[in-house]
């Protein structure tokens, strides 16, 4: 087996942002004149390279808008990079910003099937785990309830339970501990550590520096879309905190 589960080389990604502009309050209020459009190019990621080993928890930190979620979406093939390459060894599940792309009008059980199948898992394999997923998420009374009626915490529990119990080779976690009570957070932590012991690769994005330092083997600080630091949790967290001081 190759040493690395994820190899990224020179990843860059730009977005074009469209702004509408009026020259006066009168124009804005009446709409008598055609709005002028202005575009801005946002360099979300700029020549980012890093590797994640099997059995490694790789942390990513940085300010909001620094490229963290964009990078996870590229790794999970939601976005394509403008340049560079991503090589992923094995099945991958992203738990990004509360959820796995759940459909609000579908029930918890139907969403488990739909999201897992879309991520490439077989229906027969999912069927063997549905009851366990619902139990892990502590949603036994809500299995046939539409997800639109779930709280943010219930959605997070369902997303995390689905992702880990379908048992992918690689797990991408974006602020997975931001929602949920202490007991569920401990359950998440214990499960992720079991993933690590079994040689799974985990990318963990968080603004909680304590969990980053206690949790991760290697940490990358994304500084305005560029690699600011890659190394030990202590080294990268220190670089990030120093950078925040310069922004005050």
Tab-separated table of N, CA and C in Angstrom, residues 101-212:
chain	number	residue	atom	x	y	z
A	101	UNK	N	-24.971	16.867	2.127
A	101	UNK	CA	-25.846	17.216	1.027
A	101	UNK	C	-27.223	16.611	1.195
A	102	UNK	N	-27.695	16.510	2.436
A	102	UNK	CA	-29.002	15.935	2.693
A	102	UNK	C	-30.109	16.739	2.015
A	103	UNK	N	-31.148	16.035	1.555
A	103	UNK	CA	-32.310	16.690	0.963
A	103	UNK	C	-33.328	16.956	2.063
A	104	UNK	N	-33.727	18.207	2.273
A	104	UNK	CA	-34.592	18.534	3.408
A	104	UNK	C	-35.965	17.874	3.375
A	105	UNK	N	-36.444	17.514	2.181
A	105	UNK	CA	-37.780	16.939	2.069
A	105	UNK	C	-37.787	15.410	2.226
A	106	UNK	N	-36.601	14.814	2.379
A	106	UNK	CA	-36.503	13.366	2.546
A	106	UNK	C	-36.260	13.010	4.010
A	107	UNK	N	-36.633	11.795	4.395
A	107	UNK	CA	-36.450	11.351	5.771
A	107	UNK	C	-34.988	11.030	6.047
A	108	UNK	N	-34.692	10.815	7.324
A	108	UNK	CA	-33.325	10.477	7.714
A	108	UNK	C	-32.860	9.209	7.007
A	109	UNK	N	-33.683	8.173	7.007
A	109	UNK	CA	-33.286	6.906	6.393
A	109	UNK	C	-33.083	7.063	4.887
A	110	UNK	N	-34.004	7.743	4.216
A	110	UNK	CA	-33.862	7.933	2.769
A	110	UNK	C	-32.608	8.734	2.454
A	111	UNK	N	-32.290	9.730	3.272
A	111	UNK	CA	-31.076	10.522	3.057
A	111	UNK	C	-29.815	9.696	3.259
A	112	UNK	N	-29.842	8.764	4.192
A	112	UNK	CA	-28.686	7.890	4.390
A	112	UNK	C	-28.397	7.118	3.105
A	113	UNK	N	-29.448	6.532	2.532
A	113	UNK	CA	-29.286	5.784	1.282
A	113	UNK	C	-28.829	6.692	0.144
A	114	UNK	N	-29.533	7.817	-0.030
A	114	UNK	CA	-29.251	8.678	-1.179
A	114	UNK	C	-27.842	9.243	-1.134
A	115	UNK	N	-27.447	9.803	0.014
A	115	UNK	CA	-26.118	10.427	0.099
A	115	UNK	C	-25.013	9.393	-0.054
A	116	UNK	N	-25.199	8.215	0.530
A	116	UNK	CA	-24.152	7.185	0.457
A	116	UNK	C	-24.015	6.625	-0.953
A	117	UNK	N	-25.150	6.404	-1.638
A	117	UNK	CA	-25.105	5.897	-3.007
A	117	UNK	C	-24.441	6.919	-3.928
A	118	UNK	N	-24.760	8.208	-3.742
A	118	UNK	CA	-24.143	9.247	-4.565
A	118	UNK	C	-22.635	9.309	-4.354
A	119	UNK	N	-22.191	8.894	-3.165
A	119	UNK	CA	-20.761	8.896	-2.872
A	119	UNK	C	-20.083	7.594	-3.312
A	120	UNK	N	-20.871	6.686	-3.946
A	120	UNK	CA	-20.259	5.502	-4.551
A	120	UNK	C	-20.388	4.221	-3.761
A	121	UNK	N	-21.185	4.212	-2.690
A	121	UNK	CA	-21.331	3.005	-1.885
A	121	UNK	C	-22.543	2.195	-2.351
A	122	UNK	N	-22.476	0.868	-2.220
A	122	UNK	CA	-23.525	-0.021	-2.705
A	122	UNK	C	-24.711	-0.039	-1.738
A	123	UNK	N	-25.911	-0.122	-2.339
A	123	UNK	CA	-27.140	-0.104	-1.536
A	123	UNK	C	-27.173	-1.267	-0.539
A	124	UNK	N	-26.709	-2.426	-0.964
A	124	UNK	CA	-26.720	-3.598	-0.084
A	124	UNK	C	-25.833	-3.389	1.136
A	125	UNK	N	-24.681	-2.736	0.931
A	125	UNK	CA	-23.769	-2.478	2.051
A	125	UNK	C	-24.363	-1.443	3.006
A	126	UNK	N	-25.042	-0.445	2.446
A	126	UNK	CA	-25.659	0.588	3.284
A	126	UNK	C	-26.787	-0.013	4.119
A	127	UNK	N	-27.573	-0.915	3.498
A	127	UNK	CA	-28.715	-1.526	4.189
A	127	UNK	C	-28.291	-2.248	5.463
A	128	UNK	N	-27.100	-2.832	5.439
A	128	UNK	CA	-26.605	-3.551	6.613
A	128	UNK	C	-26.290	-2.619	7.778
A	129	UNK	N	-26.140	-1.315	7.464
A	129	UNK	CA	-25.670	-0.386	8.491
A	129	UNK	C	-26.707	0.670	8.890
A	130	UNK	N	-27.854	0.697	8.227
A	130	UNK	CA	-28.815	1.784	8.473
A	130	UNK	C	-29.239	1.853	9.932
A	131	UNK	N	-29.610	0.717	10.517
A	131	UNK	CA	-30.064	0.725	11.909
A	131	UNK	C	-28.964	1.215	12.845
A	132	UNK	N	-27.736	0.802	12.574
A	132	UNK	CA	-26.603	1.216	13.409
A	132	UNK	C	-26.345	2.715	13.267
A	133	UNK	N	-26.505	3.245	12.048
A	133	UNK	CA	-26.307	4.676	11.808
A	133	UNK	C	-27.330	5.490	12.597
A	134	UNK	N	-28.595	5.081	12.523
A	134	UNK	CA	-29.656	5.790	13.244
A	134	UNK	C	-29.413	5.729	14.753
A	135	UNK	N	-28.976	4.580	15.246
A	135	UNK	CA	-28.711	4.441	16.684
A	135	UNK	C	-27.524	5.295	17.106
A	136	UNK	N	-26.447	5.272	16.318
A	136	UNK	CA	-25.264	6.076	16.635
A	136	UNK	C	-25.625	7.554	16.697
A	137	UNK	N	-26.481	7.993	15.764
A	137	UNK	CA	-26.877	9.406	15.694
A	137	UNK	C	-27.903	9.784	16.762
A	138	UNK	N	-28.363	8.763	17.516
A	138	UNK	CA	-29.351	8.979	18.585
A	138	UNK	C	-30.649	9.562	18.021
A	139	UNK	N	-31.074	8.999	16.879
A	139	UNK	CA	-32.258	9.510	16.183
A	139	UNK	C	-33.310	8.419	15.971
A	140	UNK	N	-33.362	7.441	16.894
A	140	UNK	CA	-34.303	6.329	16.725
A	140	UNK	C	-35.751	6.811	16.571
A	141	UNK	N	-36.106	7.865	17.281
A	141	UNK	CA	-37.489	8.358	17.230
A	141	UNK	C	-37.759	9.217	15.999
A	142	UNK	N	-36.705	9.512	15.234
A	142	UNK	CA	-36.845	10.447	14.116
A	142	UNK	C	-36.412	9.851	12.782
A	143	UNK	N	-36.283	8.530	12.722
A	143	UNK	CA	-35.774	7.886	11.513
A	143	UNK	C	-36.647	8.171	10.292
A	144	UNK	N	-37.948	8.312	10.492
A	144	UNK	CA	-38.870	8.561	9.385
A	144	UNK	C	-39.335	10.012	9.337
A	145	UNK	N	-38.580	10.908	9.974
A	145	UNK	CA	-38.886	12.338	9.967
A	145	UNK	C	-38.076	13.032	8.880
A	146	UNK	N	-38.706	13.997	8.202
A	146	UNK	CA	-37.990	14.751	7.172
A	146	UNK	C	-36.873	15.575	7.805
A	147	UNK	N	-35.734	15.623	7.120
A	147	UNK	CA	-34.559	16.311	7.652
A	147	UNK	C	-34.809	17.815	7.831
A	148	UNK	N	-35.730	18.388	7.077
A	148	UNK	CA	-36.021	19.821	7.226
A	148	UNK	C	-36.539	20.152	8.623
A	149	UNK	N	-37.027	19.150	9.337
A	149	UNK	CA	-37.541	19.361	10.691
A	149	UNK	C	-36.487	19.080	11.762
A	150	UNK	N	-35.260	18.764	11.344
A	150	UNK	CA	-34.176	18.488	12.291
A	150	UNK	C	-33.520	19.788	12.729
A	151	UNK	N	-33.034	19.803	13.950
A	151	UNK	CA	-32.174	20.893	14.400
A	151	UNK	C	-30.803	20.739	13.755
A	152	UNK	N	-29.972	21.779	13.875
A	152	UNK	CA	-28.606	21.705	13.344
A	152	UNK	C	-27.835	20.556	13.990
A	153	UNK	N	-28.028	20.359	15.290
A	153	UNK	CA	-27.330	19.281	15.985
A	153	UNK	C	-27.748	17.904	15.499
A	154	UNK	N	-29.034	17.733	15.226
A	154	UNK	CA	-29.533	16.447	14.716
A	154	UNK	C	-28.970	16.170	13.328
A	155	UNK	N	-28.897	17.200	12.486
A	155	UNK	CA	-28.314	17.024	11.152
A	155	UNK	C	-26.847	16.636	11.249
A	156	UNK	N	-26.123	17.277	12.174
A	156	UNK	CA	-24.708	16.966	12.334
A	156	UNK	C	-24.520	15.532	12.793
A	157	UNK	N	-25.336	15.093	13.745
A	157	UNK	CA	-25.222	13.721	14.231
A	157	UNK	C	-25.494	12.715	13.109
A	158	UNK	N	-26.517	13.002	12.310
A	158	UNK	CA	-26.845	12.108	11.204
A	158	UNK	C	-25.726	12.083	10.161
A	159	UNK	N	-25.169	13.254	9.834
A	159	UNK	CA	-24.091	13.333	8.852
A	159	UNK	C	-22.860	12.576	9.323
A	160	UNK	N	-22.483	12.788	10.573
A	160	UNK	CA	-21.283	12.135	11.087
A	160	UNK	C	-21.491	10.625	11.177
A	161	UNK	N	-22.645	10.206	11.711
A	161	UNK	CA	-22.912	8.773	11.848
A	161	UNK	C	-22.906	8.089	10.491
A	162	UNK	N	-23.524	8.718	9.496
A	162	UNK	CA	-23.548	8.140	8.149
A	162	UNK	C	-22.138	8.008	7.593
A	163	UNK	N	-21.337	9.055	7.763
A	163	UNK	CA	-20.003	9.061	7.178
A	163	UNK	C	-19.101	7.996	7.779
A	164	UNK	N	-19.134	7.830	9.095
A	164	UNK	CA	-18.188	6.891	9.711
A	164	UNK	C	-18.664	5.446	9.632
A	165	UNK	N	-19.983	5.221	9.685
A	165	UNK	CA	-20.473	3.848	9.694
A	165	UNK	C	-20.584	3.249	8.296
A	166	UNK	N	-20.592	4.089	7.267
A	166	UNK	CA	-20.437	3.564	5.907
A	166	UNK	C	-18.984	3.123	5.690
A	167	UNK	N	-18.088	3.632	6.548
A	167	UNK	CA	-16.700	3.168	6.641
A	167	UNK	C	-15.851	3.459	5.404
A	168	UNK	N	-15.681	4.755	5.066
A	168	UNK	CA	-14.806	5.099	3.940
A	168	UNK	C	-13.335	4.959	4.315
A	169	UNK	N	-12.471	5.045	3.320
A	169	UNK	CA	-11.022	5.002	3.571
A	169	UNK	C	-10.495	6.360	4.030
A	170	UNK	N	-11.186	7.431	3.614
A	170	UNK	CA	-10.748	8.796	3.902
A	170	UNK	C	-11.948	9.606	4.365
A	171	UNK	N	-11.751	10.387	5.417
A	171	UNK	CA	-12.826	11.191	5.988
A	171	UNK	C	-12.396	12.648	6.012
A	172	UNK	N	-13.250	13.540	5.475
A	172	UNK	CA	-12.994	14.975	5.496
A	172	UNK	C	-13.990	15.617	6.458
A	173	UNK	N	-13.501	16.259	7.495
A	173	UNK	CA	-14.361	16.790	8.554
A	173	UNK	C	-14.176	18.297	8.676
A	174	UNK	N	-15.259	19.034	8.468
A	174	UNK	CA	-15.225	20.496	8.548
A	174	UNK	C	-16.050	20.931	9.749
A	175	UNK	N	-15.379	21.325	10.842
A	175	UNK	CA	-16.044	21.793	12.063
A	175	UNK	C	-17.040	20.764	12.596
A	176	UNK	N	-16.632	19.491	12.626
A	176	UNK	CA	-17.557	18.442	13.038
A	176	UNK	C	-17.935	18.534	14.511
A	177	UNK	N	-17.086	19.156	15.341
A	177	UNK	CA	-17.393	19.279	16.764
A	177	UNK	C	-18.073	20.595	17.108
A	178	UNK	N	-18.365	21.413	16.107
A	178	UNK	CA	-18.958	22.720	16.385
A	178	UNK	C	-20.391	22.596	16.869
A	179	UNK	N	-21.065	21.518	16.494
A	179	UNK	CA	-22.451	21.300	16.894
A	179	UNK	C	-22.552	19.936	17.561
A	180	UNK	N	-23.280	19.882	18.669
A	180	UNK	CA	-23.463	18.622	19.370
A	180	UNK	C	-23.079	18.753	20.829
A	181	UNK	N	-23.702	17.952	21.682
A	181	UNK	CA	-23.407	18.032	23.108
A	181	UNK	C	-22.093	17.319	23.410
A	182	UNK	N	-21.661	17.421	24.665
A	182	UNK	CA	-20.356	16.876	25.064
A	182	UNK	C	-20.302	15.370	24.855
A	183	UNK	N	-21.390	14.671	25.164
A	183	UNK	CA	-21.398	13.216	25.017
A	183	UNK	C	-21.220	12.807	23.556
A	184	UNK	N	-21.898	13.517	22.651
A	184	UNK	CA	-21.764	13.172	21.236
A	184	UNK	C	-20.379	13.544	20.715
A	185	UNK	N	-19.831	14.650	21.193
A	185	UNK	CA	-18.485	15.034	20.786
A	185	UNK	C	-17.475	13.967	21.191
A	186	UNK	N	-17.649	13.401	22.400
A	186	UNK	CA	-16.755	12.328	22.852
A	186	UNK	C	-16.914	11.095	21.965
A	187	UNK	N	-18.149	10.799	21.571
A	187	UNK	CA	-18.392	9.668	20.692
A	187	UNK	C	-17.695	9.891	19.345
A	188	UNK	N	-17.773	11.107	18.837
A	188	UNK	CA	-17.076	11.445	17.587
A	188	UNK	C	-15.574	11.238	17.742
A	189	UNK	N	-15.023	11.765	18.826
A	189	UNK	CA	-13.584	11.670	19.060
A	189	UNK	C	-13.131	10.222	19.119
A	190	UNK	N	-13.857	9.394	19.893
A	190	UNK	CA	-13.483	7.984	20.029
A	190	UNK	C	-13.558	7.265	18.684
A	191	UNK	N	-14.566	7.599	17.894
A	191	UNK	CA	-14.738	6.957	16.589
A	191	UNK	C	-13.619	7.345	15.634
A	192	UNK	N	-13.250	8.618	15.645
A	192	UNK	CA	-12.180	9.082	14.756
A	192	UNK	C	-10.841	8.459	15.149
A	193	UNK	N	-10.600	8.325	16.436
A	193	UNK	CA	-9.359	7.690	16.867
A	193	UNK	C	-9.323	6.215	16.455
A	194	UNK	N	-10.496	5.566	16.445
A	194	UNK	CA	-10.560	4.185	15.954
A	194	UNK	C	-10.262	4.144	14.458
A	195	UNK	N	-10.773	5.141	13.721
A	195	UNK	CA	-10.449	5.259	12.293
A	195	UNK	C	-8.935	5.335	12.109
A	196	UNK	N	-8.317	6.171	12.888
A	196	UNK	CA	-6.860	6.366	12.792
A	196	UNK	C	-6.114	5.051	13.039
A	197	UNK	N	-6.536	4.322	14.077
A	197	UNK	CA	-5.880	3.062	14.416
A	197	UNK	C	-6.007	2.035	13.297
A	198	UNK	N	-7.089	2.120	12.535
A	198	UNK	CA	-7.332	1.174	11.444
A	198	UNK	C	-6.719	1.642	10.127
A	199	UNK	N	-5.906	2.698	10.192
A	199	UNK	CA	-5.169	3.132	9.021
A	199	UNK	C	-5.926	4.043	8.079
A	200	UNK	N	-7.044	4.617	8.562
A	200	UNK	CA	-7.805	5.552	7.737
A	200	UNK	C	-7.121	6.920	7.775
A	201	UNK	N	-7.337	7.697	6.734
A	201	UNK	CA	-6.799	9.062	6.676
A	201	UNK	C	-7.919	10.047	6.985
A	202	UNK	N	-7.612	11.049	7.808
A	202	UNK	CA	-8.611	12.038	8.207
A	202	UNK	C	-8.054	13.436	8.003
A	203	UNK	N	-8.822	14.292	7.327
A	203	UNK	CA	-8.514	15.721	7.283
A	203	UNK	C	-9.525	16.424	8.172
A	204	UNK	N	-9.023	17.226	9.087
A	204	UNK	CA	-9.865	17.855	10.100
A	204	UNK	C	-9.674	19.368	10.059
A	205	UNK	N	-10.745	20.089	9.735
A	205	UNK	CA	-10.716	21.549	9.693
A	205	UNK	C	-11.452	22.089	10.918
A	206	UNK	N	-10.837	23.025	11.621
A	206	UNK	CA	-11.484	23.578	12.810
A	206	UNK	C	-10.888	24.928	13.171
A	207	UNK	N	-11.698	25.736	13.870
A	207	UNK	CA	-11.213	26.973	14.472
A	207	UNK	C	-10.861	26.762	15.949
A	208	UNK	N	-11.064	25.557	16.452
A	208	UNK	CA	-10.761	25.240	17.847
A	208	UNK	C	-9.306	24.781	17.942
A	209	UNK	N	-8.443	25.684	18.380
A	209	UNK	CA	-7.016	25.376	18.387
A	209	UNK	C	-6.660	24.291	19.401
A	210	UNK	N	-7.438	24.173	20.473
A	210	UNK	CA	-7.159	23.109	21.448
A	210	UNK	C	-7.382	21.734	20.834
A	211	UNK	N	-8.486	21.564	20.102
A	211	UNK	CA	-8.728	20.259	19.483
A	211	UNK	C	-7.708	19.994	18.378
A	212	UNK	N	-7.310	21.035	17.665
A	212	UNK	CA	-6.283	20.870	16.627
A	212	UNK	C	-4.984	20.367	17.241
